[in-house]
Amino acid sequence: MRALLVTSIGAACAGALLLPLAPTESAESMLHGKRSSSGEDAAPPAALRGPGGAERGSRISAADSGGPKIPGSTRSLPLRSGDGTRAGDKLLSAWEDDPSGGRRVTSRKVKPFSLVGVVWDDSSAVPPGRLQVQTRGSGTAKWSAWRTLDTHGDGTQEPAEHDRSGKKAVGATAPLWTGDSTAVRVRIVPDPARGTKAGGGSSDRKAAETRLPEGARLELVDPGKSAGSGSSESGSAGAGSGSRSGSGSRAGDGPSDDDPAKRPGGVLPELSRADTRSTYGDEAADATPSETDRAKDTRIGPRPAIVTRKGWGADETLREREFSYSKTVKAAFVHHSAETNDYSCADVPGIIRAVYRYHVQSSHWRDIGYNFLVDKCGKIYEGRAGGMAKPVMGAHTLGFNADTTGIAVLGTYSKTAPSKAAKEALSKLTAWKLGVHGVDASARVTLTSGGGSKYEKGKKVAFNAVSGHRDGFTTECPGESLYRELPAVRTEAARLQGRR
């Protein structure tokens, strides 16, 4: 996300609970001794013991260490040595002058990857200029255009966020999906907004690379080709699938044979309004503020079909073993993610696997940050583990991760309008998810800030039940074009709940 203000990580949100694994129990049932009626979307089994938080250098999956055959890998390339420079090695060149007035490095021989980002040790540190990347696709000599990495990351995680090995979250850019690529360049260019200027002598330019935060490293993520979602619908009418350019795609140009519907447990099926109420009515009634409100507030939108973590091929050995729950869900924060609209919907399982790896292995988060993800074809995906109907605390809106759910619409929507299918999916998802917790999707709700860039810790803030990331954090996210659509999303979600 494109944060406009640099902040340090705030204090943990009040009311969050760190609970042990409970495959079929909701937070409500664990707190009050009641059993959830919705076992179908319960928390997944305990995370298997696996490689966990990987070390620097080439990081490999269980498949490479004698464990279960799980696809994907992450390679980490240091961008600086002790004095901030690098002499070059077999994987990455030495720093050199770039025509932009900045400095750059170029990969020499790396394995294929599909997502890039830059991380560093101190989450409060800031790179000395804009970080940009250029990639080259498999089978081509053509480089992509330079693209800027958001150097403030997602502005999402709480201080308690850590990976399964106990390592605390680090500083990171937002990840960038590149498609199937075999080469990358990284450059630091002057950023007038931060007081850095173009030009100057070679020694002036070199100062930028020596001011990179300690531990700065380039992360190249390969999501693997297996177990995921994606179908031939990527070219369907109205999907807005876009064109392919530059770096290519692993899954994209023809029908995918990696269909989550063909995997056991790969898709949570949609339910009728009656079946939804039968399945989740007790939870919704328990979530409403009083007995007199229950008849009015137990209005739940029909549950939409949702691709599960099994469906998109999550490696459950990577994430933190325990789940983090809030007390309830009062609001949904909408984001945009992946930093590109140039993807096929058949690519989406791989995109999510790559973002998951980047959040967990590169950034040292406990799991993928978002609770749900939506692609431009209107397909909904499960994000952070713990149970889709349950109040799983994600890492999506710093200061307001407790008592909320985070939904990322894959793409960038500063100027590009979201597809009709994506907007409809947002309405269906929020009508169901908020309805399960007794919330009118068109209402205003009050949340207490845990501390962030926009509101101090402890401040009570009124939000729309369906809000944008920018409402709770100083950022452009979810982009102006998507943000303008949120009133219509709220109205349609309330209609689906039977409130209009």
Short mmCIF file of C-alpha atoms in Angstrom, two decimals:
data_model
loop_
_atom_site.label_atom_id
_atom_site.label_comp_id
_atom_site.label_asym_id
_atom_site.label_seq_id
_atom_site.Cartn_x
_atom_site.Cartn_y
_atom_site.Cartn_z
CA MET A 1 0.00 0.00 0.00
CA ARG A 2 1.18 3.52 -0.62
CA ALA A 3 1.55 5.01 2.85
CA LEU A 4 2.04 8.77 2.89
CA LEU A 5 3.58 9.03 6.34
CA VAL A 6 6.34 7.01 7.95
CA THR A 7 5.43 5.65 11.37
CA SER A 8 6.85 3.21 13.84
CA ILE A 9 4.86 0.15 14.76
CA GLY A 10 2.16 1.01 17.27
CA ALA A 11 1.02 -0.78 20.41
CA ALA A 12 -1.04 -3.95 20.30
CA CYS A 13 -4.78 -3.56 19.89
CA ALA A 14 -6.89 -3.95 22.99
CA GLY A 15 -9.17 -6.95 23.17
CA ALA A 16 -7.08 -9.29 21.02
CA LEU A 17 -6.70 -12.83 22.24
CA LEU A 18 -3.93 -15.29 21.44
CA LEU A 19 -5.63 -18.63 21.65
CA PRO A 20 -4.36 -22.18 21.14
CA LEU A 21 -5.25 -24.13 18.04
CA ALA A 22 -8.87 -25.25 18.03
CA PRO A 23 -9.83 -26.80 14.70
CA THR A 24 -13.60 -26.65 15.15
CA GLU A 25 -14.20 -23.97 17.75
CA SER A 26 -14.88 -20.27 17.31
CA ALA A 27 -13.55 -17.63 19.69
CA GLU A 28 -17.11 -17.20 20.99
CA SER A 29 -17.47 -20.87 21.78
CA MET A 30 -14.05 -21.06 23.45
CA LEU A 31 -14.80 -18.03 25.59
CA HIS A 32 -18.30 -19.04 26.62
CA GLY A 33 -18.33 -22.81 26.34
CA LYS A 34 -20.59 -22.94 23.29
CA ARG A 35 -19.94 -25.02 20.20
CA SER A 36 -20.00 -23.41 16.78
CA SER A 37 -22.55 -24.81 14.35
CA SER A 38 -20.34 -23.99 11.37
CA GLY A 39 -17.67 -26.68 11.29
CA GLU A 40 -17.34 -26.55 7.51
CA ASP A 41 -15.34 -23.33 7.61
CA ALA A 42 -13.54 -24.10 10.85
CA ALA A 43 -9.91 -23.43 11.57
CA PRO A 44 -7.52 -25.76 9.72
CA PRO A 45 -5.51 -28.43 11.53
CA ALA A 46 -2.46 -27.46 13.53
CA ALA A 47 0.42 -26.34 11.38
CA LEU A 48 2.81 -29.20 10.77
CA ARG A 49 6.36 -28.85 11.99
CA GLY A 50 8.42 -27.71 9.07
CA PRO A 51 11.18 -25.33 8.10
CA GLY A 52 9.43 -22.34 9.69
CA GLY A 53 11.11 -18.95 9.56
CA ALA A 54 13.92 -19.45 7.11
CA GLU A 55 17.42 -18.06 7.38
CA ARG A 56 18.99 -15.51 5.05
CA GLY A 57 20.40 -16.65 1.77
CA SER A 58 18.55 -19.18 -0.35
CA ARG A 59 15.52 -20.27 1.64
CA ILE A 60 13.94 -23.55 0.71
CA SER A 61 10.69 -25.34 1.36
CA ALA A 62 10.01 -28.66 3.05
CA ALA A 63 10.37 -30.31 -0.32
CA ASP A 64 14.07 -29.42 -0.32
CA SER A 65 14.71 -30.62 3.21
CA GLY A 66 13.29 -34.11 3.01
CA GLY A 67 9.81 -33.10 4.16
CA PRO A 68 6.48 -33.27 2.30
CA LYS A 69 6.61 -32.26 -1.35
CA ILE A 70 5.59 -28.60 -1.20
CA PRO A 71 6.27 -26.19 -4.06
CA GLY A 72 7.83 -22.77 -3.94
CA SER A 73 10.95 -21.10 -2.59
CA THR A 74 12.36 -17.74 -1.51
CA ARG A 75 15.85 -16.48 -2.37
CA SER A 76 17.33 -13.59 -0.40
CA LEU A 77 20.12 -11.45 -1.91
CA PRO A 78 21.95 -8.97 0.37
CA LEU A 79 21.98 -5.43 -1.04
CA ARG A 80 24.80 -4.18 1.16
CA SER A 81 27.79 -5.42 3.13
CA GLY A 82 29.08 -3.98 6.39
CA ASP A 83 30.02 -0.60 4.89
CA GLY A 84 26.89 -0.35 2.77
CA THR A 85 28.58 -1.33 -0.50
CA ARG A 86 28.86 -4.66 -2.27
CA ALA A 87 31.68 -5.94 -4.47
CA GLY A 88 29.38 -8.12 -6.51
CA ASP A 89 29.08 -11.90 -6.54
CA LYS A 90 27.73 -14.67 -8.73
CA LEU A 91 24.10 -13.68 -8.05
CA LEU A 92 24.12 -9.87 -7.86
CA SER A 93 26.40 -7.22 -9.35
CA ALA A 94 28.17 -4.39 -7.56
CA TRP A 95 26.36 -1.06 -7.30
CA GLU A 96 26.79 1.21 -10.33
CA ASP A 97 25.53 4.60 -11.51
CA ASP A 98 22.09 4.65 -13.12
CA PRO A 99 20.93 7.20 -15.76
CA SER A 100 18.17 8.29 -13.37
CA GLY A 101 20.74 9.93 -11.13
CA GLY A 102 20.59 7.05 -8.68
CA ARG A 103 22.43 3.76 -8.19
CA ARG A 104 21.50 0.23 -9.23
CA VAL A 105 22.43 -3.45 -8.99
CA THR A 106 21.59 -6.23 -11.46
CA SER A 107 21.03 -9.93 -10.89
CA ARG A 108 23.49 -12.21 -12.66
CA LYS A 109 22.13 -15.71 -12.48
CA VAL A 110 19.05 -16.41 -10.40
CA LYS A 111 16.36 -19.07 -10.50
CA PRO A 112 12.93 -18.10 -11.87
CA PHE A 113 10.75 -16.02 -9.56
CA SER A 114 7.36 -14.28 -9.79
CA LEU A 115 7.30 -11.76 -6.93
CA VAL A 116 9.87 -9.30 -5.57
CA GLY A 117 10.27 -7.09 -2.54
CA VAL A 118 12.95 -5.58 -0.32
CA VAL A 119 13.20 -6.15 3.44
CA TRP A 120 15.51 -4.86 6.20
CA ASP A 121 16.06 -5.56 9.88
CA ASP A 122 14.59 -2.52 11.66
CA SER A 123 10.87 -2.06 10.99
CA SER A 124 11.12 1.66 11.82
CA ALA A 125 13.99 2.37 9.39
CA VAL A 126 13.41 4.03 6.01
CA PRO A 127 15.40 3.60 2.76
CA PRO A 128 17.19 6.77 1.55
CA GLY A 129 15.18 7.19 -1.66
CA ARG A 130 12.64 5.46 -3.86
CA LEU A 131 13.31 1.78 -4.44
CA GLN A 132 12.42 0.67 -7.95
CA VAL A 133 12.67 -2.67 -9.74
CA GLN A 134 12.86 -3.77 -13.35
CA THR A 135 12.42 -7.42 -14.33
CA ARG A 136 12.97 -9.58 -17.37
CA GLY A 137 10.63 -12.41 -18.25
CA SER A 138 11.55 -15.96 -19.14
CA GLY A 139 12.45 -16.39 -22.80
CA THR A 140 12.83 -12.69 -23.57
CA ALA A 141 15.63 -10.12 -23.65
CA LYS A 142 13.22 -7.26 -22.98
CA TRP A 143 13.19 -5.54 -19.60
CA SER A 144 9.96 -4.33 -18.03
CA ALA A 145 9.37 -0.70 -17.15
CA TRP A 146 10.76 0.48 -13.82
CA ARG A 147 8.20 0.11 -11.02
CA THR A 148 8.35 1.72 -7.60
CA LEU A 149 8.11 -0.43 -4.50
CA ASP A 150 6.06 1.01 -1.67
CA THR A 151 8.81 1.52 0.89
CA HIS A 152 6.39 1.82 3.79
CA GLY A 153 4.97 -1.65 3.26
CA ASP A 154 1.41 -2.32 4.23
CA GLY A 155 1.42 -0.34 7.49
CA THR A 156 -0.35 -3.28 9.01
CA GLN A 157 1.29 -5.51 11.56
CA GLU A 158 1.09 -5.11 15.33
CA PRO A 159 4.16 -5.41 17.60
CA ALA A 160 3.12 -8.91 18.60
CA GLU A 161 3.40 -10.05 14.97
CA HIS A 162 6.11 -12.69 14.52
CA ASP A 163 6.79 -15.80 12.50
CA ARG A 164 6.58 -19.39 13.73
CA SER A 165 10.23 -19.35 14.87
CA GLY A 166 9.58 -16.30 17.07
CA LYS A 167 11.38 -13.76 14.87
CA LYS A 168 9.78 -10.33 15.03
CA ALA A 169 8.42 -8.62 11.93
CA VAL A 170 10.99 -6.63 9.95
CA GLY A 171 10.84 -3.56 7.74
CA ALA A 172 9.59 -4.33 4.24
CA THR A 173 8.27 -2.89 1.03
CA ALA A 174 4.95 -4.05 -0.31
CA PRO A 175 5.44 -7.09 -2.56
CA LEU A 176 5.27 -6.71 -6.35
CA TRP A 177 3.95 -9.49 -8.59
CA THR A 178 6.10 -9.72 -11.73
CA GLY A 179 5.01 -12.96 -13.35
CA ASP A 180 7.54 -15.59 -14.37
CA SER A 181 10.87 -13.75 -14.42
CA THR A 182 14.54 -14.67 -14.58
CA ALA A 183 16.36 -11.37 -14.02
CA VAL A 184 15.91 -8.26 -11.90
CA ARG A 185 17.46 -4.84 -11.39
CA VAL A 186 17.03 -2.73 -8.26
CA ARG A 187 17.81 0.96 -8.10
CA ILE A 188 17.65 3.74 -5.53
CA VAL A 189 16.50 6.98 -7.12
CA PRO A 190 16.24 10.45 -5.58
CA ASP A 191 12.96 11.22 -3.83
CA PRO A 192 12.29 14.97 -3.59
CA ALA A 193 9.56 14.30 -1.05
CA ARG A 194 12.29 13.13 1.32
CA GLY A 195 14.82 15.79 0.42
CA THR A 196 17.02 13.67 -1.87
CA LYS A 197 18.10 15.26 -5.14
CA ALA A 198 19.19 14.01 -8.52
CA GLY A 199 22.64 14.59 -9.94
CA GLY A 200 25.80 15.15 -7.98
CA GLY A 201 29.10 13.36 -8.21
CA SER A 202 29.72 9.65 -8.01
CA SER A 203 30.48 9.86 -4.31
CA ASP A 204 27.18 11.68 -3.71
CA ARG A 205 25.28 8.95 -5.53
CA LYS A 206 27.11 6.23 -3.64
CA ALA A 207 25.93 7.71 -0.38
CA ALA A 208 22.43 6.39 -1.13
CA GLU A 209 23.46 2.74 -1.11
CA THR A 210 25.50 3.16 2.07
CA ARG A 211 22.41 4.56 3.79
CA LEU A 212 20.28 1.52 3.04
CA PRO A 213 18.88 0.13 6.30
CA GLU A 214 20.90 -2.60 8.01
CA GLY A 215 20.16 -6.04 6.63
CA ALA A 216 18.63 -4.70 3.40
CA ARG A 217 18.06 -7.59 1.02
CA LEU A 218 16.20 -8.34 -2.16
CA GLU A 219 13.61 -11.12 -1.85
CA LEU A 220 12.78 -13.22 -4.93
CA VAL A 221 9.77 -15.47 -4.42
CA ASP A 222 8.79 -18.46 -6.55
CA PRO A 223 5.27 -19.62 -5.57
CA GLY A 224 5.65 -22.96 -7.35
CA LYS A 225 3.34 -24.47 -9.93
CA SER A 226 1.20 -26.79 -7.86
CA ALA A 227 -1.79 -26.85 -5.61
CA GLY A 228 -3.72 -23.74 -6.19
CA SER A 229 -6.68 -22.21 -7.85
CA GLY A 230 -7.25 -20.68 -11.18
CA SER A 231 -9.46 -21.63 -14.07
CA SER A 232 -9.95 -20.82 -17.68
CA GLU A 233 -12.29 -17.98 -16.70
CA SER A 234 -9.40 -15.52 -16.79
CA GLY A 235 -10.50 -14.33 -20.17
CA SER A 236 -14.22 -14.20 -19.41
CA ALA A 237 -16.28 -11.20 -20.41
CA GLY A 238 -16.29 -8.42 -17.87
CA ALA A 239 -13.41 -9.92 -15.92
CA GLY A 240 -11.02 -7.17 -16.86
CA SER A 241 -8.22 -9.67 -17.19
CA GLY A 242 -5.89 -7.22 -18.91
CA SER A 243 -3.01 -7.92 -21.20
CA ARG A 244 0.25 -9.66 -20.51
CA SER A 245 3.44 -7.77 -20.91
CA GLY A 246 7.03 -7.67 -19.85
CA SER A 247 7.66 -10.45 -17.46
CA GLY A 248 5.24 -13.10 -18.56
CA SER A 249 3.25 -15.52 -16.46
CA ARG A 250 3.49 -19.02 -15.23
CA ALA A 251 -0.18 -19.87 -15.47
CA GLY A 252 -1.70 -17.31 -17.61
CA ASP A 253 -2.08 -17.71 -21.31
CA GLY A 254 -4.18 -20.84 -21.51
CA PRO A 255 -6.68 -22.71 -19.37
CA SER A 256 -5.29 -23.81 -16.03
CA ASP A 257 -5.32 -27.43 -14.93
CA ASP A 258 -4.89 -26.24 -11.32
CA ASP A 259 -8.56 -25.91 -10.40
CA PRO A 260 -9.38 -25.67 -6.67
CA ALA A 261 -12.76 -27.25 -7.34
CA LYS A 262 -10.90 -30.46 -8.20
CA ARG A 263 -9.07 -30.50 -4.88
CA PRO A 264 -10.78 -32.01 -1.79
CA GLY A 265 -11.84 -29.11 0.38
CA GLY A 266 -10.62 -26.61 -2.21
CA VAL A 267 -13.81 -24.54 -2.31
CA LEU A 268 -16.28 -23.69 0.43
CA PRO A 269 -19.57 -23.80 -1.49
CA GLU A 270 -22.07 -20.97 -1.54
CA LEU A 271 -25.20 -21.33 0.57
CA SER A 272 -28.75 -20.16 0.10
CA ARG A 273 -30.10 -17.48 2.42
CA ALA A 274 -32.02 -20.08 4.42
CA ASP A 275 -29.04 -22.42 4.77
CA THR A 276 -26.80 -19.50 5.72
CA ARG A 277 -29.18 -18.44 8.48
CA SER A 278 -29.52 -22.03 9.66
CA THR A 279 -25.73 -22.43 9.80
CA TYR A 280 -24.74 -19.07 11.31
CA GLY A 281 -27.91 -17.72 12.94
CA ASP A 282 -26.89 -18.58 16.49
CA GLU A 283 -23.51 -16.87 16.10
CA ALA A 284 -25.17 -13.75 14.70
CA ALA A 285 -27.75 -13.66 17.49
CA ASP A 286 -25.05 -14.03 20.15
CA ALA A 287 -23.11 -11.14 18.58
CA THR A 288 -25.95 -8.61 18.73
CA PRO A 289 -25.98 -6.11 21.60
CA SER A 290 -29.22 -7.15 23.33
CA GLU A 291 -32.10 -9.61 23.26
CA THR A 292 -34.43 -6.99 21.74
CA ASP A 293 -32.02 -6.38 18.86
CA ARG A 294 -31.68 -10.00 17.83
CA ALA A 295 -34.78 -10.26 15.64
CA LYS A 296 -33.62 -7.25 13.66
CA ASP A 297 -29.89 -7.87 13.59
CA THR A 298 -29.65 -11.58 12.77
CA ARG A 299 -29.64 -10.71 9.10
CA ILE A 300 -26.88 -12.45 7.22
CA GLY A 301 -26.11 -12.27 3.53
CA PRO A 302 -25.95 -15.65 1.79
CA ARG A 303 -22.50 -17.15 2.13
CA PRO A 304 -20.60 -16.85 -1.18
CA ALA A 305 -18.32 -19.53 -2.56
CA ILE A 306 -14.80 -19.11 -1.15
CA VAL A 307 -11.58 -20.76 -2.32
CA THR A 308 -9.96 -22.22 0.79
CA ARG A 309 -6.30 -22.30 1.74
CA LYS A 310 -6.24 -25.85 0.41
CA GLY A 311 -7.63 -24.53 -2.84
CA TRP A 312 -4.85 -21.99 -3.40
CA GLY A 313 -2.17 -24.34 -2.10
CA ALA A 314 -1.07 -22.86 1.23
CA ASP A 315 1.99 -24.50 2.75
CA GLU A 316 0.71 -24.81 6.32
CA THR A 317 4.21 -25.57 7.65
CA LEU A 318 5.24 -21.95 7.06
CA ARG A 319 2.78 -20.10 9.29
CA GLU A 320 2.68 -19.60 13.06
CA ARG A 321 1.10 -22.64 14.73
CA GLU A 322 -1.32 -20.66 16.91
CA PHE A 323 -4.13 -18.37 15.80
CA SER A 324 -4.85 -14.86 17.03
CA TYR A 325 -8.50 -13.96 17.61
CA SER A 326 -10.34 -10.76 18.44
CA LYS A 327 -13.57 -10.73 20.41
CA THR A 328 -15.77 -10.01 17.39
CA VAL A 329 -15.82 -8.41 13.93
CA LYS A 330 -17.31 -4.91 13.75
CA ALA A 331 -15.98 -3.66 10.41
CA ALA A 332 -14.20 -4.61 7.20
CA PHE A 333 -11.24 -2.67 5.81
CA VAL A 334 -10.77 -2.85 2.04
CA HIS A 335 -7.30 -2.75 0.46
CA HIS A 336 -5.67 -3.13 -2.91
CA SER A 337 -2.62 -5.35 -3.27
CA ALA A 338 -0.13 -7.02 -5.67
CA GLU A 339 0.70 -3.59 -7.19
CA THR A 340 -0.38 -4.60 -10.71
CA ASN A 341 -3.55 -5.23 -12.72
CA ASP A 342 -1.64 -7.15 -15.37
CA TYR A 343 -2.48 -10.66 -14.22
CA SER A 344 -4.71 -13.46 -15.36
CA CYS A 345 -7.22 -14.78 -12.86
CA ALA A 346 -5.65 -18.20 -13.43
CA ASP A 347 -2.49 -16.71 -11.86
CA VAL A 348 -4.20 -15.79 -8.60
CA PRO A 349 -3.41 -18.93 -6.54
CA GLY A 350 0.26 -18.39 -7.36
CA ILE A 351 0.01 -14.68 -6.50
CA ILE A 352 -1.50 -15.51 -3.11
CA ARG A 353 1.08 -18.21 -2.41
CA ALA A 354 3.82 -15.70 -3.26
CA VAL A 355 2.35 -12.95 -1.05
CA TYR A 356 1.94 -15.54 1.73
CA ARG A 357 5.60 -16.53 1.46
CA TYR A 358 6.70 -12.90 1.40
CA HIS A 359 4.63 -11.98 4.45
CA VAL A 360 5.75 -15.04 6.44
CA GLN A 361 9.30 -15.89 5.35
CA SER A 362 10.58 -12.49 4.23
CA SER A 363 8.67 -10.12 6.56
CA HIS A 364 8.39 -12.58 9.49
CA TRP A 365 4.64 -12.25 9.95
CA ARG A 366 2.68 -15.06 11.54
CA ASP A 367 0.63 -15.69 8.37
CA ILE A 368 -0.59 -13.83 5.31
CA GLY A 369 -1.83 -10.44 6.49
CA TYR A 370 -5.28 -10.31 4.89
CA ASN A 371 -8.31 -12.26 6.07
CA PHE A 372 -9.68 -12.52 2.53
CA LEU A 373 -8.58 -11.70 -1.00
CA VAL A 374 -10.71 -10.96 -4.07
CA ASP A 375 -9.54 -11.12 -7.68
CA LYS A 376 -10.79 -9.07 -10.62
CA CYS A 377 -12.88 -12.01 -11.86
CA GLY A 378 -14.88 -11.88 -8.62
CA LYS A 379 -13.47 -15.00 -6.99
CA ILE A 380 -13.05 -14.85 -3.20
CA TYR A 381 -10.12 -16.50 -1.40
CA GLU A 382 -9.52 -17.36 2.24
CA GLY A 383 -6.54 -15.50 3.69
CA ARG A 384 -5.22 -15.79 7.25
CA ALA A 385 -5.93 -19.15 8.86
CA GLY A 386 -8.17 -19.63 11.88
CA GLY A 387 -11.68 -20.10 10.47
CA MET A 388 -13.43 -17.96 7.87
CA ALA A 389 -16.49 -17.18 9.99
CA LYS A 390 -14.43 -16.52 13.10
CA PRO A 391 -12.94 -13.22 14.35
CA VAL A 392 -9.38 -13.98 13.21
CA MET A 393 -7.13 -10.97 13.80
CA GLY A 394 -5.20 -10.17 10.65
CA ALA A 395 -2.37 -7.74 9.85
CA HIS A 396 -3.94 -5.25 7.47
CA THR A 397 -4.71 -1.89 9.14
CA LEU A 398 -2.25 -0.80 11.84
CA GLY A 399 -4.14 0.36 14.90
CA PHE A 400 -7.37 -1.31 13.86
CA ASN A 401 -6.53 -4.97 13.32
CA ALA A 402 -8.60 -6.00 16.35
CA ASP A 403 -12.35 -6.51 15.83
CA THR A 404 -12.07 -6.10 12.06
CA THR A 405 -11.50 -8.15 8.93
CA GLY A 406 -9.15 -7.17 6.11
CA ILE A 407 -10.05 -7.74 2.45
CA ALA A 408 -7.50 -7.20 -0.34
CA VAL A 409 -8.70 -6.68 -3.90
CA LEU A 410 -5.81 -7.88 -6.06
CA GLY A 411 -4.65 -5.08 -8.33
CA THR A 412 -3.93 -1.39 -8.07
CA TYR A 413 -6.89 1.00 -8.22
CA SER A 414 -5.54 4.52 -7.97
CA LYS A 415 -6.69 5.27 -11.53
CA THR A 416 -8.11 1.97 -12.81
CA ALA A 417 -11.69 1.22 -11.83
CA PRO A 418 -12.35 -2.16 -10.16
CA SER A 419 -14.29 -4.69 -12.21
CA LYS A 420 -18.01 -5.21 -11.67
CA ALA A 421 -17.26 -8.78 -10.61
CA ALA A 422 -14.83 -7.61 -7.90
CA LYS A 423 -17.35 -5.09 -6.53
CA GLU A 424 -20.08 -7.73 -6.42
CA ALA A 425 -17.75 -10.11 -4.61
CA LEU A 426 -16.95 -7.43 -2.02
CA SER A 427 -20.66 -6.88 -1.39
CA LYS A 428 -21.37 -10.60 -1.03
CA LEU A 429 -18.40 -11.21 1.25
CA THR A 430 -19.08 -8.27 3.59
CA ALA A 431 -22.82 -9.05 3.70
CA TRP A 432 -21.99 -12.53 4.95
CA LYS A 433 -18.94 -11.89 7.15
CA LEU A 434 -20.36 -8.83 8.93
CA GLY A 435 -23.79 -10.46 9.15
CA VAL A 436 -22.34 -13.47 10.99
CA HIS A 437 -21.20 -11.03 13.67
CA GLY A 438 -24.48 -9.12 13.82
CA VAL A 439 -23.30 -6.04 11.93
CA ASP A 440 -25.36 -4.00 9.46
CA ALA A 441 -23.04 -3.55 6.47
CA SER A 442 -24.37 -0.02 5.89
CA ALA A 443 -24.04 1.10 9.52
CA ARG A 444 -21.49 3.21 11.36
CA VAL A 445 -19.42 1.46 14.04
CA THR A 446 -16.98 2.62 16.71
CA LEU A 447 -13.48 1.17 17.04
CA THR A 448 -10.72 1.95 19.52
CA SER A 449 -7.32 2.72 18.01
CA GLY A 450 -4.37 0.59 19.04
CA GLY A 451 -2.05 3.37 17.84
CA GLY A 452 -1.04 4.16 14.27
CA SER A 453 -0.26 6.92 11.81
CA LYS A 454 -3.70 8.52 11.86
CA TYR A 455 -5.15 8.05 15.36
CA GLU A 456 -3.41 7.89 18.71
CA LYS A 457 -3.73 4.84 20.91
CA GLY A 458 -7.00 4.70 22.85
CA LYS A 459 -8.93 7.13 20.64
CA LYS A 460 -12.46 6.00 19.78
CA VAL A 461 -13.17 6.47 16.08
CA ALA A 462 -16.40 6.11 14.08
CA PHE A 463 -16.09 4.20 10.79
CA ASN A 464 -18.39 2.88 8.11
CA ALA A 465 -18.83 -0.86 8.61
CA VAL A 466 -17.15 -1.26 5.21
CA SER A 467 -14.24 1.20 5.11
CA GLY A 468 -11.07 1.70 3.13
CA HIS A 469 -7.55 1.27 4.50
CA ARG A 470 -7.08 5.07 4.22
CA ASP A 471 -9.87 5.63 6.74
CA GLY A 472 -7.74 4.09 9.50
CA PHE A 473 -4.18 4.69 8.29
CA THR A 474 -2.37 7.46 6.42
CA THR A 475 -2.22 5.92 2.95
CA GLU A 476 -3.71 6.14 -0.54
CA CYS A 477 -4.93 2.54 -0.26
CA PRO A 478 -7.26 1.15 -1.59
CA GLY A 479 -6.79 3.65 -4.42
CA GLU A 480 -9.15 6.46 -5.31
CA SER A 481 -11.09 4.49 -7.93
CA LEU A 482 -11.86 1.61 -5.58
CA TYR A 483 -12.51 3.88 -2.61
CA ARG A 484 -15.21 5.74 -4.59
CA GLU A 485 -17.07 2.44 -5.04
CA LEU A 486 -17.33 1.61 -1.33
CA PRO A 487 -20.65 3.44 -0.73
CA ALA A 488 -22.25 1.28 -3.44
CA VAL A 489 -20.62 -1.83 -1.95
CA ARG A 490 -22.11 -1.00 1.45
CA THR A 491 -25.57 -0.42 0.00
CA GLU A 492 -25.57 -3.70 -1.91
CA ALA A 493 -24.20 -5.64 1.08
CA ALA A 494 -27.01 -4.29 3.26
CA ARG A 495 -29.54 -5.30 0.59
CA LEU A 496 -28.10 -8.82 0.56
CA GLN A 497 -28.51 -8.89 4.35
CA GLY A 498 -32.20 -8.06 3.89
CA ARG A 499 -31.89 -4.56 5.37
CA ARG A 500 -32.91 -2.65 2.20
#
